[in-house]
JSON list of C-alpha atoms in Angstrom, two decimals:
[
{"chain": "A", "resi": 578, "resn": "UNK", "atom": "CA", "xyz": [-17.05, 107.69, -20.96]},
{"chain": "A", "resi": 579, "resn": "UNK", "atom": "CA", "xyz": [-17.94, 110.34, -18.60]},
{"chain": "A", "resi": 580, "resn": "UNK", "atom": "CA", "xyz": [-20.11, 110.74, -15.59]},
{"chain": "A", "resi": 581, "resn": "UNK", "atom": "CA", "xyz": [-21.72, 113.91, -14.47]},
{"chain": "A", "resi": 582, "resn": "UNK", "atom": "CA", "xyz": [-23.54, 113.92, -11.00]},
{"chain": "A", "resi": 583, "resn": "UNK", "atom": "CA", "xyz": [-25.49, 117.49, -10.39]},
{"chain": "A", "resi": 584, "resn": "UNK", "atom": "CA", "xyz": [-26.52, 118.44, -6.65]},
{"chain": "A", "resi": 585, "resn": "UNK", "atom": "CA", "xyz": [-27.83, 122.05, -5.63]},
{"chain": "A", "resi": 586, "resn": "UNK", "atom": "CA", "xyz": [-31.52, 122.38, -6.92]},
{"chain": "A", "resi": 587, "resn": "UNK", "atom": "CA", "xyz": [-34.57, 122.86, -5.12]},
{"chain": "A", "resi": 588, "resn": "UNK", "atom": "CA", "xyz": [-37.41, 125.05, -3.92]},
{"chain": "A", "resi": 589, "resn": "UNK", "atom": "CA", "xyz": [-36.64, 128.91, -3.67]},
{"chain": "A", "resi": 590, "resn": "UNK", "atom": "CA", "xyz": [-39.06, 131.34, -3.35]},
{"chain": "A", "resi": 591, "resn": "UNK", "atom": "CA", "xyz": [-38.71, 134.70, -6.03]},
{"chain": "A", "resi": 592, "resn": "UNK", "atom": "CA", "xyz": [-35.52, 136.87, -5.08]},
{"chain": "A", "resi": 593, "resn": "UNK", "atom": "CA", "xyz": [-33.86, 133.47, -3.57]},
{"chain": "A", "resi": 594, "resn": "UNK", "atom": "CA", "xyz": [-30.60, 131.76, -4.40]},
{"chain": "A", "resi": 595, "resn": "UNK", "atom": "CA", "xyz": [-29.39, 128.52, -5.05]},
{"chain": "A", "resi": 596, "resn": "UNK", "atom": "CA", "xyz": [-26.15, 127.21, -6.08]},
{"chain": "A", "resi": 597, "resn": "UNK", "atom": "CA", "xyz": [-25.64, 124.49, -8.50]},
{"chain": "A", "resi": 598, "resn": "UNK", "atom": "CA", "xyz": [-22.70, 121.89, -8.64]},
{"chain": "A", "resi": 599, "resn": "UNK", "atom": "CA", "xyz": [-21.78, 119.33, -10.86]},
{"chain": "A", "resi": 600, "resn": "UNK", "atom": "CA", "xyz": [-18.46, 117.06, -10.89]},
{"chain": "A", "resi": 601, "resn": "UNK", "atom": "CA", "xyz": [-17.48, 115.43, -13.91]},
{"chain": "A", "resi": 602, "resn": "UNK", "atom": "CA", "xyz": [-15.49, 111.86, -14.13]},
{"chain": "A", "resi": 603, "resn": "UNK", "atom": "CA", "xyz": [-13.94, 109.59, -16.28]},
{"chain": "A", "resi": 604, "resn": "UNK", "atom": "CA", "xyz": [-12.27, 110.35, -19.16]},
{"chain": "A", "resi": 605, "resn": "UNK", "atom": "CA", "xyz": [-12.21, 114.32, -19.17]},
{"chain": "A", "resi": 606, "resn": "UNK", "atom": "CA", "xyz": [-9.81, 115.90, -21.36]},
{"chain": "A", "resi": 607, "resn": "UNK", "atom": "CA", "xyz": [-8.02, 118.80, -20.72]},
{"chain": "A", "resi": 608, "resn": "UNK", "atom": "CA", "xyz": [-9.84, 120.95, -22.99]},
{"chain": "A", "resi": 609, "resn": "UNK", "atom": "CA", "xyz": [-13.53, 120.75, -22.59]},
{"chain": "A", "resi": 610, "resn": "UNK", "atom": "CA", "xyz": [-16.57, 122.72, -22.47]},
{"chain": "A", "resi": 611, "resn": "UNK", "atom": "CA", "xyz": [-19.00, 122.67, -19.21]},
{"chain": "A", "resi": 612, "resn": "UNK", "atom": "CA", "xyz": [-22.10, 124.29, -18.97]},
{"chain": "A", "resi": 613, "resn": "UNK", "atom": "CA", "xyz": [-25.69, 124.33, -17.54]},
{"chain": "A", "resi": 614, "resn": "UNK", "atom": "CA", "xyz": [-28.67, 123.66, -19.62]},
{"chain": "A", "resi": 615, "resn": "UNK", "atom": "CA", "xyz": [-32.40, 124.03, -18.59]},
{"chain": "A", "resi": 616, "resn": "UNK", "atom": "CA", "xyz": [-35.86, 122.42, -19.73]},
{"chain": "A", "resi": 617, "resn": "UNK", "atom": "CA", "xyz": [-39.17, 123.85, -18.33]},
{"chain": "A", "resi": 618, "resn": "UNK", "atom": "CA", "xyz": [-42.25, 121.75, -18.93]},
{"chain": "A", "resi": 619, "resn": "UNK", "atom": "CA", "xyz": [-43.47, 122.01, -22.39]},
{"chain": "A", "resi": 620, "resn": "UNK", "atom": "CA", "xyz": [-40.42, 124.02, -24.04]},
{"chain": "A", "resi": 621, "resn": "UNK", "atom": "CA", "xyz": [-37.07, 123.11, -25.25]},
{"chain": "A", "resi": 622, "resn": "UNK", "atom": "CA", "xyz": [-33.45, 122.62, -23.67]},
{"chain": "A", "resi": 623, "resn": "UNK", "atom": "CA", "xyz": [-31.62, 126.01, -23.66]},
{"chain": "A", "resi": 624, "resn": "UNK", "atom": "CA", "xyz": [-28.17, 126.98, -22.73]},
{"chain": "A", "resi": 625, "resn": "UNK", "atom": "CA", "xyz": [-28.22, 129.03, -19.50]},
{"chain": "A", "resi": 626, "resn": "UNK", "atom": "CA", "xyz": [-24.17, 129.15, -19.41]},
{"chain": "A", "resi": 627, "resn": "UNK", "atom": "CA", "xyz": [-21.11, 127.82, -20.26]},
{"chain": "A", "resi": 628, "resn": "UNK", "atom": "CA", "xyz": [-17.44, 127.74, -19.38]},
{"chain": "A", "resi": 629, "resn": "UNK", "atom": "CA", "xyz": [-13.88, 126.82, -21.24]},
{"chain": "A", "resi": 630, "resn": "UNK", "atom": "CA", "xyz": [-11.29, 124.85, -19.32]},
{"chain": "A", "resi": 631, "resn": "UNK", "atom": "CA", "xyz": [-9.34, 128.41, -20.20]},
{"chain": "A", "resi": 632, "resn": "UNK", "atom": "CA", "xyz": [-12.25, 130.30, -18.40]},
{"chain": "A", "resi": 633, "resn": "UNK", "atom": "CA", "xyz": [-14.09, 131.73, -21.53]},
{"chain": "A", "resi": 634, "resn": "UNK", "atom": "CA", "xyz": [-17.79, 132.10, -20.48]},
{"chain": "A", "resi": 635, "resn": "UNK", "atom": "CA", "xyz": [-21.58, 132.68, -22.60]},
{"chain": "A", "resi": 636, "resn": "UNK", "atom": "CA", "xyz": [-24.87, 133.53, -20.76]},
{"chain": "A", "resi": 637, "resn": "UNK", "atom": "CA", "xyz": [-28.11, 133.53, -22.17]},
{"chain": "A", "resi": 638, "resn": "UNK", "atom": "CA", "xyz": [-29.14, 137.03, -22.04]},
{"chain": "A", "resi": 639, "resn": "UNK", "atom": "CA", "xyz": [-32.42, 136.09, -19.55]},
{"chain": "A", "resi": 640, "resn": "UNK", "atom": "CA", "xyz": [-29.72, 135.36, -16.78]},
{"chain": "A", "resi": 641, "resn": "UNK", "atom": "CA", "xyz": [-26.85, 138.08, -17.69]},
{"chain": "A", "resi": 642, "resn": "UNK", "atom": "CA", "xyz": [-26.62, 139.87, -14.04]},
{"chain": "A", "resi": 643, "resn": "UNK", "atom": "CA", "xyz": [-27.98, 136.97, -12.26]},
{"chain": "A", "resi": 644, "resn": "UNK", "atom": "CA", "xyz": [-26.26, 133.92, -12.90]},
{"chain": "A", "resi": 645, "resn": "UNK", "atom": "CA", "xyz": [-22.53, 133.29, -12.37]},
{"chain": "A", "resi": 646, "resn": "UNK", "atom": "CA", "xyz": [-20.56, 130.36, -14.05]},
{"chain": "A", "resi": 647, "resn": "UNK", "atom": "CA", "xyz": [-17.65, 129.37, -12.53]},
{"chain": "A", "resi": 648, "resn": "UNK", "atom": "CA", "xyz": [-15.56, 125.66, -12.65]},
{"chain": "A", "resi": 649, "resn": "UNK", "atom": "CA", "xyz": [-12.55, 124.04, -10.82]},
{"chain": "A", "resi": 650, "resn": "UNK", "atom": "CA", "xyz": [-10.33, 122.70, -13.59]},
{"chain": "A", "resi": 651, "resn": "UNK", "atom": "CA", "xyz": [-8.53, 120.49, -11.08]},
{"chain": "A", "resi": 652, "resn": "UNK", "atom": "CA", "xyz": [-11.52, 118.78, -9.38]},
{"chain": "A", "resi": 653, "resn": "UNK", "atom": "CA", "xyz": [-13.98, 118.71, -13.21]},
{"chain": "A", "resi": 654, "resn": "UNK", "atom": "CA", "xyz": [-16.41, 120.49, -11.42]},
{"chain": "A", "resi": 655, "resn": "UNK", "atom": "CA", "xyz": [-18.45, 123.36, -12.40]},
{"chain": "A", "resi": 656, "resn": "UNK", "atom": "CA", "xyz": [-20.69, 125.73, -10.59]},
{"chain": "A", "resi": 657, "resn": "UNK", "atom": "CA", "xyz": [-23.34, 127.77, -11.49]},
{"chain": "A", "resi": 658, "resn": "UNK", "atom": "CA", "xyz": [-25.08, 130.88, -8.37]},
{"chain": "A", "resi": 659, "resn": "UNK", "atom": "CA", "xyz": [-28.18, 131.62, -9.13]},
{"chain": "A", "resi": 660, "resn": "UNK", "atom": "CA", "xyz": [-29.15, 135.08, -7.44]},
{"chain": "A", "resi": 661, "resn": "UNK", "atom": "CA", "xyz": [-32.40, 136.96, -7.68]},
{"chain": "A", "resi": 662, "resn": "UNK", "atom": "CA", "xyz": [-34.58, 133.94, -9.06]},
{"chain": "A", "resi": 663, "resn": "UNK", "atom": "CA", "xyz": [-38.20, 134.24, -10.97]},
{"chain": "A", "resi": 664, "resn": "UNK", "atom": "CA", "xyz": [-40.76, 131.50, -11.35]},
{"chain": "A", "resi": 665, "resn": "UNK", "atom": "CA", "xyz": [-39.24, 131.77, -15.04]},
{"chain": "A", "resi": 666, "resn": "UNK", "atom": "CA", "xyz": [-36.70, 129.84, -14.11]},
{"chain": "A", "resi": 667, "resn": "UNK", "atom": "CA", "xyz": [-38.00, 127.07, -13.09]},
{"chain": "A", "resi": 668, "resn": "UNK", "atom": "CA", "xyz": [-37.32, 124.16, -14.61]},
{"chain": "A", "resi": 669, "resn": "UNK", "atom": "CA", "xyz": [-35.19, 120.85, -15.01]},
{"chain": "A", "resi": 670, "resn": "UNK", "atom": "CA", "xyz": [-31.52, 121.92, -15.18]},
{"chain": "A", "resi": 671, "resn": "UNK", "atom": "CA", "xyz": [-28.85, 119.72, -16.88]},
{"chain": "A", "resi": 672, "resn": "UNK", "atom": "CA", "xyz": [-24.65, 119.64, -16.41]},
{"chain": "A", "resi": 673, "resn": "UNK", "atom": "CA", "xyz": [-23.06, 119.50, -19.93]},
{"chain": "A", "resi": 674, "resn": "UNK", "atom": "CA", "xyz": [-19.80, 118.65, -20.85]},
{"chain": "A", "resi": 675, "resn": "UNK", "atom": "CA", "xyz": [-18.05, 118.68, -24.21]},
{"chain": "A", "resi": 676, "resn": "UNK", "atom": "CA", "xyz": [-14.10, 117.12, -24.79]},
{"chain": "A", "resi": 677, "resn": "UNK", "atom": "CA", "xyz": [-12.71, 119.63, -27.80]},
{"chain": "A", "resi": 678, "resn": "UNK", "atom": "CA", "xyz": [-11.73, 116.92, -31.07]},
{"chain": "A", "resi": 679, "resn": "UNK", "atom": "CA", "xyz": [-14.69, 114.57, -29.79]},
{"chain": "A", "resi": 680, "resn": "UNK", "atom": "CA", "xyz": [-18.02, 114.39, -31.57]},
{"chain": "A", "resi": 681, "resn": "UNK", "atom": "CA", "xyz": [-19.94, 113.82, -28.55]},
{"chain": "A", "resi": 682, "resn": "UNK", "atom": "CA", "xyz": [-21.80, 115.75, -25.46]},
{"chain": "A", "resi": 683, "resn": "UNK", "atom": "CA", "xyz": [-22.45, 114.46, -21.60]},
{"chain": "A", "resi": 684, "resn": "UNK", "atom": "CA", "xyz": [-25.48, 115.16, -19.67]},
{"chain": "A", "resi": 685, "resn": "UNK", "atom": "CA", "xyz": [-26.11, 114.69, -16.07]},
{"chain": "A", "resi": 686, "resn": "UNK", "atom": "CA", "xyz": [-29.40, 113.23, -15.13]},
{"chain": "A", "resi": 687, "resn": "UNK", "atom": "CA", "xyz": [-30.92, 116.75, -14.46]},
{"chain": "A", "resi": 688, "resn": "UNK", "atom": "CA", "xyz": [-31.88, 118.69, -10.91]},
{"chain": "A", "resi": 689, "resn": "UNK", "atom": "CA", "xyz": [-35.35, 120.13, -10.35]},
{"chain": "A", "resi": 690, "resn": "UNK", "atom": "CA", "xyz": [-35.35, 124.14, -9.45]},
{"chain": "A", "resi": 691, "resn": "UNK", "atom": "CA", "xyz": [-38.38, 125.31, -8.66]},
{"chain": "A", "resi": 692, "resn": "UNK", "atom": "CA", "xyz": [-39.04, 129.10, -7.63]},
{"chain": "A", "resi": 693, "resn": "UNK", "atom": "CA", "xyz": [-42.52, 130.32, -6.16]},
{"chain": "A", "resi": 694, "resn": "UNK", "atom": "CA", "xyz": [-43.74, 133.71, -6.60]}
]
């Protein structure tokens, strides 16, 4: 099993920032997947950005320039600065993590950002 606990969201106002955290426990292998995920009300879960345990990144295109991944191997925790925000991205945003050889995906109970224009 594995735990993720997220901490960092809140209310911004457009051009803010806001950093995102997320530290993973239990049983985390040494090669895993983390990344960020985001809901806003009425459309589906998308992949804002993930990172390898060997530092391999993705970004949706809406955040390329904006957004910067980065994790801490030795503590399981991942990061995620968010710089110039727009009321676009609001919404519920969820830690992921994925073990490599195991059929199965973690999700921390989300964190609310909200940014007013």
């Amino acid at each position: 099993q594995v735990q993720l606990v997220e901490s960092g969201g809140g209310l911004v106002q457009a051009g803010g920032s806001l950093r995102l955290s997320c530290a993973a426990s239990g049983v985390v292998f040494s090669s895993n997947v983390m990344g960020w995920y985001r809901q806003a009300p009425g459309k589906q879960r998308e992949l804002v950005a993930s990172i390898t345990s060997g530092g391999s990144i993705n970004y949706a295109e809406s955040v390329k320039g904006r957004f910067t991944i980065s994790r801490d191997n030795a503590k399981n925790m991942v990061l995620l600065q968010m710089n110039s925000l727009k009321p676009e991205d609001t919404a519920v945003y969820y830690c992921n993590l994925h073990n490599v050889g195991i059929p199965r995906t973690y999700w921390g109970q989300g964190t609310q950002v909200t940014v007013s224009s």
